[in-house]
Short mmCIF file of C-alpha atoms and ligand atoms in Angstrom, two decimals:
data_model
loop_
_atom_site.label_atom_id
_atom_site.label_comp_id
_atom_site.label_asym_id
_atom_site.label_seq_id
_atom_site.Cartn_x
_atom_site.Cartn_y
_atom_site.Cartn_z
CA UNK A 1 0.28 0.24 0.40
CA UNK A 2 1.05 3.27 -0.76
CA UNK A 3 1.52 6.21 1.89
CA UNK A 4 -1.20 9.06 1.39
CA UNK A 5 2.42 11.93 1.15
CA UNK A 6 3.92 8.96 -1.50
CA UNK A 7 0.34 9.31 -3.86
CA UNK A 8 0.22 13.31 -3.20
CA UNK A 9 3.54 13.38 -4.51
CA UNK A 10 2.95 10.95 -7.79
CA UNK A 11 -0.44 13.48 -8.32
CA UNK A 12 0.97 16.57 -8.45
CA UNK A 13 3.71 15.36 -10.38
CA UNK A 14 0.76 14.86 -13.62
CA UNK A 15 0.21 18.83 -12.60
CA UNK A 16 1.50 22.48 -13.97
CA UNK A 17 0.44 25.73 -13.53
CA UNK A 18 -1.93 26.63 -16.16
CA UNK A 19 -1.99 29.59 -18.14
CA UNK A 20 -2.87 32.86 -17.07
CA UNK A 21 -5.39 35.75 -18.37
CA UNK A 22 -6.58 38.89 -17.75
CA UNK A 23 -9.87 40.02 -15.78
CA UNK A 24 -11.10 42.98 -14.39
CA UNK A 25 -10.60 43.61 -10.97
CA UNK A 26 -14.20 43.80 -9.97
CA UNK A 27 -14.33 39.94 -11.41
CA UNK A 28 -10.70 39.02 -9.37
CA UNK A 29 -12.54 38.09 -6.31
CA UNK A 30 -11.34 34.39 -5.29
CA UNK A 31 -9.06 34.10 -8.43
CA UNK A 32 -5.15 33.72 -7.82
CA UNK A 33 -2.52 36.17 -9.24
CA UNK A 34 -0.43 34.87 -12.07
CA UNK A 35 1.93 38.22 -11.30
CA UNK A 36 3.05 40.53 -8.76
CA UNK A 37 0.22 43.29 -8.27
CA UNK A 38 2.29 46.47 -8.25
CA UNK A 39 1.45 49.88 -7.12
CA UNK A 40 0.62 52.36 -9.72
CA UNK A 41 0.37 55.36 -7.49
CA UNK A 42 1.96 56.47 -4.40
CA UNK A 43 -1.05 56.43 -1.67
CA UNK A 44 -1.38 58.89 -0.12
CA UNK A 45 0.11 60.70 -3.38
CA UNK A 46 0.85 63.95 -0.68
CA UNK A 47 0.91 64.77 2.68
CA UNK A 48 -2.77 64.58 3.95
CA UNK A 49 -4.40 65.64 6.84
CA UNK A 50 -6.19 62.29 9.04
CA UNK A 51 -8.76 64.35 11.09
CA UNK A 52 -11.07 67.10 10.54
CA UNK A 53 -9.37 70.57 11.85
CA UNK A 54 -6.71 73.01 11.24
CA UNK A 55 -3.72 72.86 8.93
CA UNK A 56 -0.88 74.84 10.99
CA UNK A 57 2.67 75.37 11.66
CA UNK A 58 3.95 73.35 14.67
CA UNK A 59 6.65 76.10 15.26
CA UNK A 60 3.24 78.53 16.07
CA UNK A 61 1.90 76.44 19.01
CA UNK A 62 4.96 76.44 20.64
CA UNK A 63 4.15 79.73 22.53
CA UNK A 64 0.54 77.96 22.93
CA UNK A 65 -2.10 79.30 23.92
CA UNK A 66 -2.11 81.32 20.68
CA UNK A 67 -4.58 82.61 18.05
CA UNK A 68 -3.86 82.10 14.40
CA UNK A 69 -5.92 83.75 11.43
CA UNK A 70 -7.58 81.55 9.08
CA UNK A 71 -6.59 82.04 5.59
CA UNK A 72 -8.33 79.44 3.66
CA UNK A 73 -10.24 75.98 3.90
CA UNK A 74 -9.30 72.69 2.07
CA UNK A 75 -11.89 69.84 2.05
CA UNK A 76 -11.00 66.92 0.38
CA UNK A 77 -9.94 66.67 -3.03
CA UNK A 78 -9.15 70.46 -2.87
CA UNK A 79 -6.25 72.19 -2.98
CA UNK A 80 -4.60 75.23 -1.74
CA UNK A 81 -2.53 77.57 -4.03
CA UNK A 82 -0.17 79.46 -1.30
CA UNK A 83 2.14 78.89 1.02
CA UNK A 84 1.18 78.85 4.58
CA UNK A 85 2.48 82.16 6.38
CA UNK A 86 3.18 82.28 10.29
CA UNK A 87 0.94 82.54 12.26
CA UNK A 88 -2.09 81.05 10.34
CA UNK A 89 -4.29 78.12 9.68
CA UNK A 90 -6.13 76.73 7.32
CA UNK A 91 -9.63 74.87 8.05
CA UNK A 92 -8.99 71.35 6.64
CA UNK A 93 -10.73 68.36 6.07
CA UNK A 94 -10.04 64.51 6.38
CA UNK A 95 -8.24 63.21 3.30
CA UNK A 96 -7.44 66.78 2.28
CA UNK A 97 -3.41 67.66 1.39
CA UNK A 98 -1.70 69.93 3.47
CA UNK A 99 -0.55 73.32 2.31
CA UNK A 100 3.32 73.92 1.86
CA UNK A 101 4.21 75.08 4.70
CA UNK A 102 2.10 73.07 7.32
CA UNK A 103 3.37 70.36 9.33
CA UNK A 104 0.70 69.40 12.01
CA UNK A 105 -2.95 69.42 12.34
CA UNK A 106 -4.55 70.16 15.36
CA UNK A 107 -8.45 68.64 15.54
CA UNK A 108 -11.50 70.76 15.32
CA UNK A 109 -12.24 69.22 19.13
CA UNK A 110 -9.08 70.94 20.26
CA UNK A 111 -9.84 74.14 18.69
CA UNK A 112 -11.99 77.41 19.46
CA UNK A 113 -13.15 79.25 15.92
CA UNK A 114 -14.30 82.83 16.70
CA UNK A 115 -14.73 84.04 12.71
CA UNK A 116 -12.11 84.31 10.99
CA UNK A 117 -9.57 83.19 14.16
CA UNK A 118 -8.49 80.15 15.80
CA UNK A 119 -7.55 79.42 18.95
CA UNK A 120 -5.26 76.42 19.94
CA UNK A 121 -4.62 76.22 23.66
CA UNK A 122 -2.19 73.34 23.76
CA UNK A 123 1.41 72.29 21.38
CA UNK A 124 1.17 69.25 19.21
CA UNK A 125 4.64 67.96 18.12
CA UNK A 126 4.81 68.15 13.99
CA UNK A 127 3.32 65.63 12.31
CA UNK A 128 0.77 65.10 14.21
CA UNK A 129 -2.70 64.01 12.63
CA UNK A 130 -0.83 63.86 9.28
CA UNK A 131 -0.45 60.84 6.77
CA UNK A 132 2.60 61.34 4.92
CA UNK A 133 2.82 60.91 1.12
CA UNK A 134 3.44 56.77 0.38
CA UNK A 135 2.51 56.08 4.37
CA UNK A 136 0.10 53.00 2.74
CA UNK A 137 2.40 52.24 -0.26
CA UNK A 138 4.51 54.10 -2.98
CA UNK A 139 4.42 53.73 -6.48
CA UNK A 140 6.15 50.52 -7.61
CA UNK A 141 5.80 48.74 -4.70
CA UNK A 142 4.81 44.85 -4.35
CA UNK A 143 1.40 44.87 -2.50
CA UNK A 144 -0.13 41.32 -3.42
CA UNK A 145 2.67 38.19 -4.43
CA UNK A 146 1.94 35.96 -7.60
CA UNK A 147 0.18 32.85 -6.52
CA UNK A 148 -2.07 34.56 -3.87
CA UNK A 149 -6.08 33.68 -3.67
CA UNK A 150 -7.49 37.21 -3.64
CA UNK A 151 -9.39 37.90 -1.00
CA UNK A 152 -12.18 40.62 -0.89
CA UNK A 153 -9.82 42.63 1.45
CA UNK A 154 -7.20 42.37 -1.60
CA UNK A 155 -9.16 43.51 -4.31
CA UNK A 156 -9.72 46.72 -2.55
CA UNK A 157 -6.24 46.65 -2.04
CA UNK A 158 -5.60 46.24 -6.12
CA UNK A 159 -8.11 49.04 -6.67
CA UNK A 160 -6.64 51.24 -4.34
CA UNK A 161 -3.19 50.52 -6.35
CA UNK A 162 -4.73 51.31 -9.51
CA UNK A 163 -4.67 48.50 -11.18
CA UNK A 164 -7.71 47.83 -13.19
CA UNK A 165 -6.92 44.25 -14.88
CA UNK A 166 -5.24 41.69 -13.06
CA UNK A 167 -3.34 38.64 -14.27
CA UNK A 168 -4.02 35.33 -13.16
CA UNK A 169 -4.68 31.92 -14.03
CA UNK A 170 -7.31 30.17 -15.72
CA UNK A 171 -9.48 28.88 -13.55
CA UNK A 172 -8.97 24.90 -13.61
CA UNK A 173 -11.87 22.83 -15.33
CA UNK A 174 -13.10 20.41 -13.17
CA UNK A 175 -15.21 17.66 -14.54
CA UNK A 176 -17.18 15.33 -12.20
CA UNK A 177 -18.75 12.61 -12.78
CA UNK A 178 -20.56 10.00 -10.53
CA UNK A 179 -20.90 6.40 -11.55
CA UNK A 180 -23.15 3.51 -10.64
CA UNK A 181 -26.87 2.00 -11.54
CA UNK A 182 -28.45 2.81 -8.29
CA UNK A 183 -27.06 6.36 -8.30
CA UNK A 184 -30.05 9.05 -9.52
CA UNK A 185 -29.48 12.33 -9.22
CA UNK A 186 -31.92 14.54 -6.92
CA UNK A 187 -35.38 14.98 -7.94
CA UNK A 188 -35.33 12.37 -10.11
CA UNK A 189 -37.41 8.96 -9.77
CA UNK A 190 -36.70 6.70 -7.44
CA UNK A 191 -36.24 3.01 -7.34
CA UNK A 192 -37.13 1.05 -3.97
CA UNK A 193 -33.04 0.21 -3.65
CA UNK A 194 -31.41 3.04 -5.66
CA UNK A 195 -29.85 6.33 -3.80
CA UNK A 196 -29.84 10.31 -4.53
CA UNK A 197 -25.76 11.29 -5.90
CA UNK A 198 -24.41 13.45 -3.02
CA UNK A 199 -20.63 12.75 -5.05
CA UNK A 200 -21.15 14.81 -8.18
CA UNK A 201 -23.32 17.83 -6.18
CA UNK A 202 -20.11 17.90 -3.05
CA UNK A 203 -17.59 17.50 -5.23
CA UNK A 204 -18.74 20.20 -7.06
CA UNK A 205 -18.97 22.06 -4.89
CA UNK A 206 -15.73 21.45 -3.59
CA UNK A 207 -14.02 22.04 -6.80
CA UNK A 208 -15.71 25.23 -6.59
CA UNK A 209 -14.47 26.17 -3.28
CA UNK A 210 -10.93 25.45 -4.23
CA UNK A 211 -11.04 28.12 -7.22
CA UNK A 212 -11.74 25.73 -10.43
CA UNK A 213 -14.47 25.63 -12.10
CA UNK A 214 -16.46 22.54 -11.96
CA UNK A 215 -18.29 20.82 -14.73
CA UNK A 216 -20.73 18.55 -13.52
CA UNK A 217 -21.29 15.55 -15.86
CA UNK A 218 -24.15 13.81 -14.17
CA UNK A 219 -23.77 10.11 -13.41
CA UNK A 220 -23.17 7.07 -15.70
CA UNK A 221 -24.31 3.61 -15.88
CA UNK A 222 -22.38 1.17 -14.61
CA UNK A 223 -21.89 -0.26 -18.27
CA UNK A 224 -19.07 0.12 -20.65
CA UNK A 225 -20.79 1.82 -23.31
CA UNK A 226 -22.34 4.22 -21.34
CA UNK A 227 -19.24 5.43 -19.25
CA UNK A 228 -17.30 5.08 -22.20
CA UNK A 229 -19.54 7.74 -24.00
CA UNK A 230 -19.61 10.07 -21.00
CA UNK A 231 -15.76 9.65 -20.02
CA UNK A 232 -15.24 11.11 -23.86
CA UNK A 233 -17.13 14.33 -23.42
CA UNK A 234 -14.95 15.10 -20.39
CA UNK A 235 -11.72 15.43 -22.51
CA UNK A 236 -11.79 18.88 -22.88
CA UNK A 237 -11.38 19.03 -18.84
CA UNK A 238 -8.08 20.02 -16.97
CA UNK A 239 -9.09 17.32 -14.24
CA UNK A 240 -11.36 14.56 -14.17
CA UNK A 241 -13.14 13.50 -11.42
CA UNK A 242 -15.15 9.98 -11.10
CA UNK A 243 -16.95 8.88 -7.96
CA UNK A 244 -17.25 5.40 -8.23
CA UNK A 245 -16.44 2.14 -9.86
CA UNK A 246 -13.08 2.24 -8.98
CA UNK A 247 -12.33 -0.92 -6.92
CA UNK A 248 -12.26 -4.84 -8.44
CA UNK A 249 -15.82 -5.72 -8.13
CA UNK A 250 -17.22 -6.79 -11.36
CA UNK A 251 -19.41 -3.79 -11.41
CA UNK A 252 -16.73 -1.71 -11.30
CA UNK A 253 -15.59 -0.38 -15.08
CA UNK A 254 -13.94 2.73 -14.94
CA UNK A 255 -10.54 0.93 -14.69
CA UNK A 256 -11.45 -1.18 -17.95
CA UNK A 257 -13.51 1.41 -19.98
CA UNK A 258 -10.19 4.11 -19.13
CA UNK A 259 -8.05 1.21 -20.42
CA UNK A 260 -9.85 0.82 -23.39
CA UNK A 261 -10.12 4.36 -24.28
CA UNK A 262 -6.20 4.38 -24.23
CA UNK A 263 -5.15 5.84 -20.59
CA UNK A 264 -2.27 5.30 -19.03
CA UNK A 265 -3.19 4.69 -15.57
CA UNK A 266 -2.24 3.85 -12.12
CA UNK A 267 -4.48 2.21 -9.58
CA UNK A 268 -3.21 2.30 -6.04
CA UNK A 269 -4.44 1.02 -2.55
CA UNK A 270 -3.50 3.97 -0.48
CA UNK A 271 -2.58 3.39 3.08
CA UNK A 272 -5.12 5.29 4.22
CA UNK A 273 -8.48 5.68 5.97
CA UNK A 274 -11.57 6.41 4.76
CA UNK A 275 -10.91 5.73 1.06
CA UNK A 276 -8.57 3.29 0.21
CA UNK A 277 -8.65 3.08 -3.66
CA UNK A 278 -7.78 5.50 -5.53
CA UNK A 279 -7.19 5.89 -9.34
CA UNK A 280 -4.74 8.39 -11.36
CA UNK A 281 -4.85 8.19 -15.61
CA UNK A 282 -3.83 10.02 -18.45
CA UNK A 283 -6.71 10.15 -20.76
CA UNK A 284 -5.38 11.59 -24.03
CA UNK A 285 -3.95 14.59 -21.59
CA UNK A 286 -6.54 14.81 -19.22
CA UNK A 287 -5.83 14.06 -15.81
CA UNK A 288 -8.25 11.80 -14.12
CA UNK A 289 -8.94 11.02 -10.67
CA UNK A 290 -11.05 8.27 -9.61
CA UNK A 291 -12.56 8.23 -6.16
CA UNK A 292 -13.73 6.18 -3.96
CA UNK A 293 -17.74 5.95 -4.08
CA UNK A 294 -18.09 6.69 -0.58
CA UNK A 295 -19.43 10.11 -0.18
CA UNK A 296 -17.13 10.25 2.53
CA UNK A 297 -14.28 8.79 1.02
CA UNK A 298 -14.42 11.00 -1.98
CA UNK A 299 -14.72 14.12 0.10
CA UNK A 300 -11.62 12.91 2.25
CA UNK A 301 -9.75 11.69 -0.75
CA UNK A 302 -10.68 15.42 -2.19
CA UNK A 303 -9.33 17.21 0.57
CA UNK A 304 -6.25 15.80 0.62
CA UNK A 305 -5.50 14.96 -3.25
CA UNK A 306 -7.71 17.20 -5.20
CA UNK A 307 -6.94 20.54 -3.42
CA UNK A 308 -3.50 20.14 -3.70
CA UNK A 309 -3.85 19.36 -7.87
CA UNK A 310 -6.14 22.27 -7.90
CA UNK A 311 -3.58 24.49 -6.13
CA UNK A 312 -0.66 23.51 -8.50
CA UNK A 313 -2.88 24.18 -11.14
CA UNK A 314 -3.19 28.21 -10.24
CA UNK A 315 0.30 28.18 -9.30
CA UNK A 316 -0.03 28.13 -5.62
CA UNK A 317 2.44 26.71 -2.97
CA UNK A 318 -0.13 26.04 -0.14
CA UNK A 319 0.60 23.50 2.12
CA UNK A 320 -0.86 20.57 0.76
CA UNK A 321 -2.16 18.98 4.42
CA UNK A 322 -2.41 21.94 6.80
CA UNK A 323 -2.47 20.47 10.52
CA UNK A 324 -3.61 22.43 13.17
CA UNK A 325 -2.55 20.99 16.99
CA UNK A 326 -5.24 20.35 19.08
CA UNK A 327 -5.95 18.26 21.95
CA UNK A 328 -7.81 14.65 21.72
CA UNK A 329 -11.39 15.36 23.23
CA UNK A 330 -11.80 11.32 24.46
CA UNK A 331 -9.40 8.18 24.27
CA UNK A 332 -8.13 6.78 21.11
CA UNK A 333 -8.30 3.51 20.45
CA UNK A 334 -4.18 2.32 18.90
CA UNK A 335 -4.21 2.74 15.34
CA UNK A 336 -3.74 0.17 12.51
CA UNK A 337 -1.77 0.05 9.31
CA UNK A 338 -3.55 2.49 7.59
CA UNK A 339 -3.62 6.73 8.66
CA UNK A 340 -6.62 7.37 9.71
CA UNK A 341 -8.62 10.85 8.95
CA UNK A 342 -11.53 10.61 11.88
CA UNK A 343 -14.39 13.69 11.48
CA UNK A 344 -14.40 15.55 14.52
CA UNK A 345 -15.25 18.77 15.81
CA UNK A 346 -13.43 21.15 17.35
CA UNK A 347 -14.00 23.45 20.26
CA UNK A 348 -11.96 25.41 22.98
CA UNK A 349 -11.82 24.22 26.56
CA UNK A 350 -11.58 26.82 29.40
CA UNK A 351 -7.64 27.33 29.30
CA UNK A 352 -8.05 28.39 25.18
CA UNK A 353 -6.68 24.65 24.18
CA UNK A 354 -8.53 23.78 20.92
CA UNK A 355 -10.04 20.33 21.53
CA UNK A 356 -10.71 17.65 18.91
CA UNK A 357 -13.25 15.27 19.54
CA UNK A 358 -13.97 12.47 16.49
CA UNK A 359 -17.63 11.13 15.96
CA UNK A 360 -18.06 7.80 17.76
CA UNK A 361 -19.19 6.27 14.58
CA UNK A 362 -16.92 6.90 11.57
CA UNK A 363 -18.70 4.95 8.99
CA UNK A 364 -17.65 5.84 5.38
CA UNK A 365 -21.03 6.55 4.20
CA UNK A 366 -22.26 9.05 6.98
CA UNK A 367 -22.61 12.62 5.72
CA UNK A 368 -24.60 13.92 8.28
CA UNK A 369 -21.12 13.22 10.39
CA UNK A 370 -19.58 15.02 7.58
CA UNK A 371 -21.56 17.75 7.57
CA UNK A 372 -21.40 18.19 11.80
CA UNK A 373 -17.28 17.64 11.38
CA UNK A 374 -14.83 20.99 11.62
CA UNK A 375 -11.79 18.88 10.38
CA UNK A 376 -10.10 15.79 10.67
CA UNK A 377 -8.04 14.14 13.31
CA UNK A 378 -5.27 12.12 11.88
CA UNK A 379 -3.72 9.38 13.28
CA UNK A 380 -0.33 8.03 12.09
CA UNK A 381 -0.05 4.18 10.92
CA UNK A 382 0.30 2.15 13.95
CA UNK A 383 -0.31 5.30 16.30
CA UNK A 384 -0.62 3.74 19.88
CA UNK A 385 -3.47 4.23 21.82
CA UNK A 386 -3.90 7.88 23.30
CA UNK A 387 -5.99 9.16 26.17
CA UNK A 388 -8.11 11.79 26.37
CA UNK A 389 -5.81 15.12 26.74
CA UNK A 390 -3.52 14.04 24.44
CA UNK A 391 -1.93 15.91 21.61
CA UNK A 392 -3.19 15.19 18.00
CA UNK A 393 -2.67 16.95 14.51
CA UNK A 394 -6.56 18.32 12.69
CA UNK A 395 -6.67 19.04 9.27
CA UNK A 396 -9.41 21.61 9.71
CA UNK A 397 -11.74 22.04 6.96
CA UNK A 398 -11.78 25.68 5.38
CA UNK A 399 -14.64 27.54 5.22
CA UNK A 400 -17.14 26.95 2.38
CA UNK A 401 -15.54 23.17 2.42
P1 LIG B 501 -18.57 2.01 -5.47
O1 LIG B 501 -17.10 2.66 -5.57
O2 LIG B 501 -18.93 1.95 -6.82
O3 LIG B 501 -18.20 0.38 -5.15
O4 LIG B 501 -19.06 2.71 -4.47
C1 LIG B 501 -19.20 2.52 -2.94
C2 LIG B 501 -20.26 3.15 -2.24
O5 LIG B 501 -20.82 4.43 -2.36
C3 LIG B 501 -21.77 2.35 -2.75
O6 LIG B 501 -22.22 2.29 -1.74
C4 LIG B 501 -21.98 3.37 -3.57
O7 LIG B 501 -23.47 3.55 -3.87
C5 LIG B 501 -21.76 5.05 -2.95
N1 LIG B 501 -21.65 5.70 -4.16
C6 LIG B 501 -21.72 5.68 -5.31
N2 LIG B 501 -21.57 7.15 -5.97
C7 LIG B 501 -22.59 7.44 -5.26
C8 LIG B 501 -22.57 8.98 -5.11
N3 LIG B 501 -22.77 9.61 -6.48
N4 LIG B 501 -23.46 9.71 -4.51
C9 LIG B 501 -23.44 8.87 -3.22
N5 LIG B 501 -23.27 7.46 -2.67
C10 LIG B 501 -22.53 7.25 -3.51
MG1 LIG B 502 -20.41 1.80 -8.09
#
């Protein structure tokens, strides 16, 4: 049996970063940068006021209390065309540029205005309430690095840097195919021994959460002809995910049909639980990952293998299996030869420790437990029994997954 790490290394070797494309900044949320974003402007472009108040010379305040002559007014976006003379002040508003000669802002709460004169009771150091030019960023500086997946905050920064167009990786096209005579789509007529497909929908949503573009192909029957037809239709994808039909049972035809179609094929038993069988194939240039049909196994394999593959296509070098330290929420028995990924909840105890508590029942068909879980508690092969409170590691589920 192959280890999880070895399987992942082989899978990652089958993918390369996709080409870049240019999108407008308002369509860039969730996309992955193909190039660094550098600022085209300096922000703020000049020294500006951080508050509503009066722009003054700090030197004039040294002899406070002092009364200064108000010689003008500058709203945000405005300007003052003269130099501020000594003994004078300019009424100023947040974001407005300081006039030449001024170096300090007296906030309006600390100033008493009477007509065109203002009295200041207290001295202020030079630079008080002034945002110097370039405080936020300088033209030419790198604000966001290539490989970064753009958050809402990042989109705001890119826009502020005056970048209306961004170079991002093309979204990986990921075709998702379910298989099985017993599987029907939600809402379809349901025979007495049939079940409703969860995998196609769960996997498509997973792909989207990872930044890919899912193509849901529906359900193929367990017949060679039916499978062949759908598989050929998936050839334009960057990755085809199949679910089910990859074991060695008589009805597990995915491997056989892929071979008939000329695919280069690797089939592994991975030393992990849930989700032992996994298949990697190259079908005329389209990578195929054959996932187990059990819904939980499929989702766990997606977390461990599909996300890293999509990250690779997106040019991201995110950790493949990010782990958090936690304490076991209950006693754990000794582990067998397979790496165990146990659905668990994550809570904080009174001391702020992260507590990972696996569900009692870990049957790989139980989607309700999967939806309730916050992550996967990892048990290494042959890990000895561990009492509650012992140190463990958890792969947390990302928001949206
Ligand atoms: P298989 O790998 O085809 O033997 O499937 C393993 C188990 O997963 C069987 O109990 C299937 O009924 C179930 N299964 C397969 N595909 C799906 C699907 N799309 N949605 C829900 N369960 C499925
Ligand atoms: Mg099946």
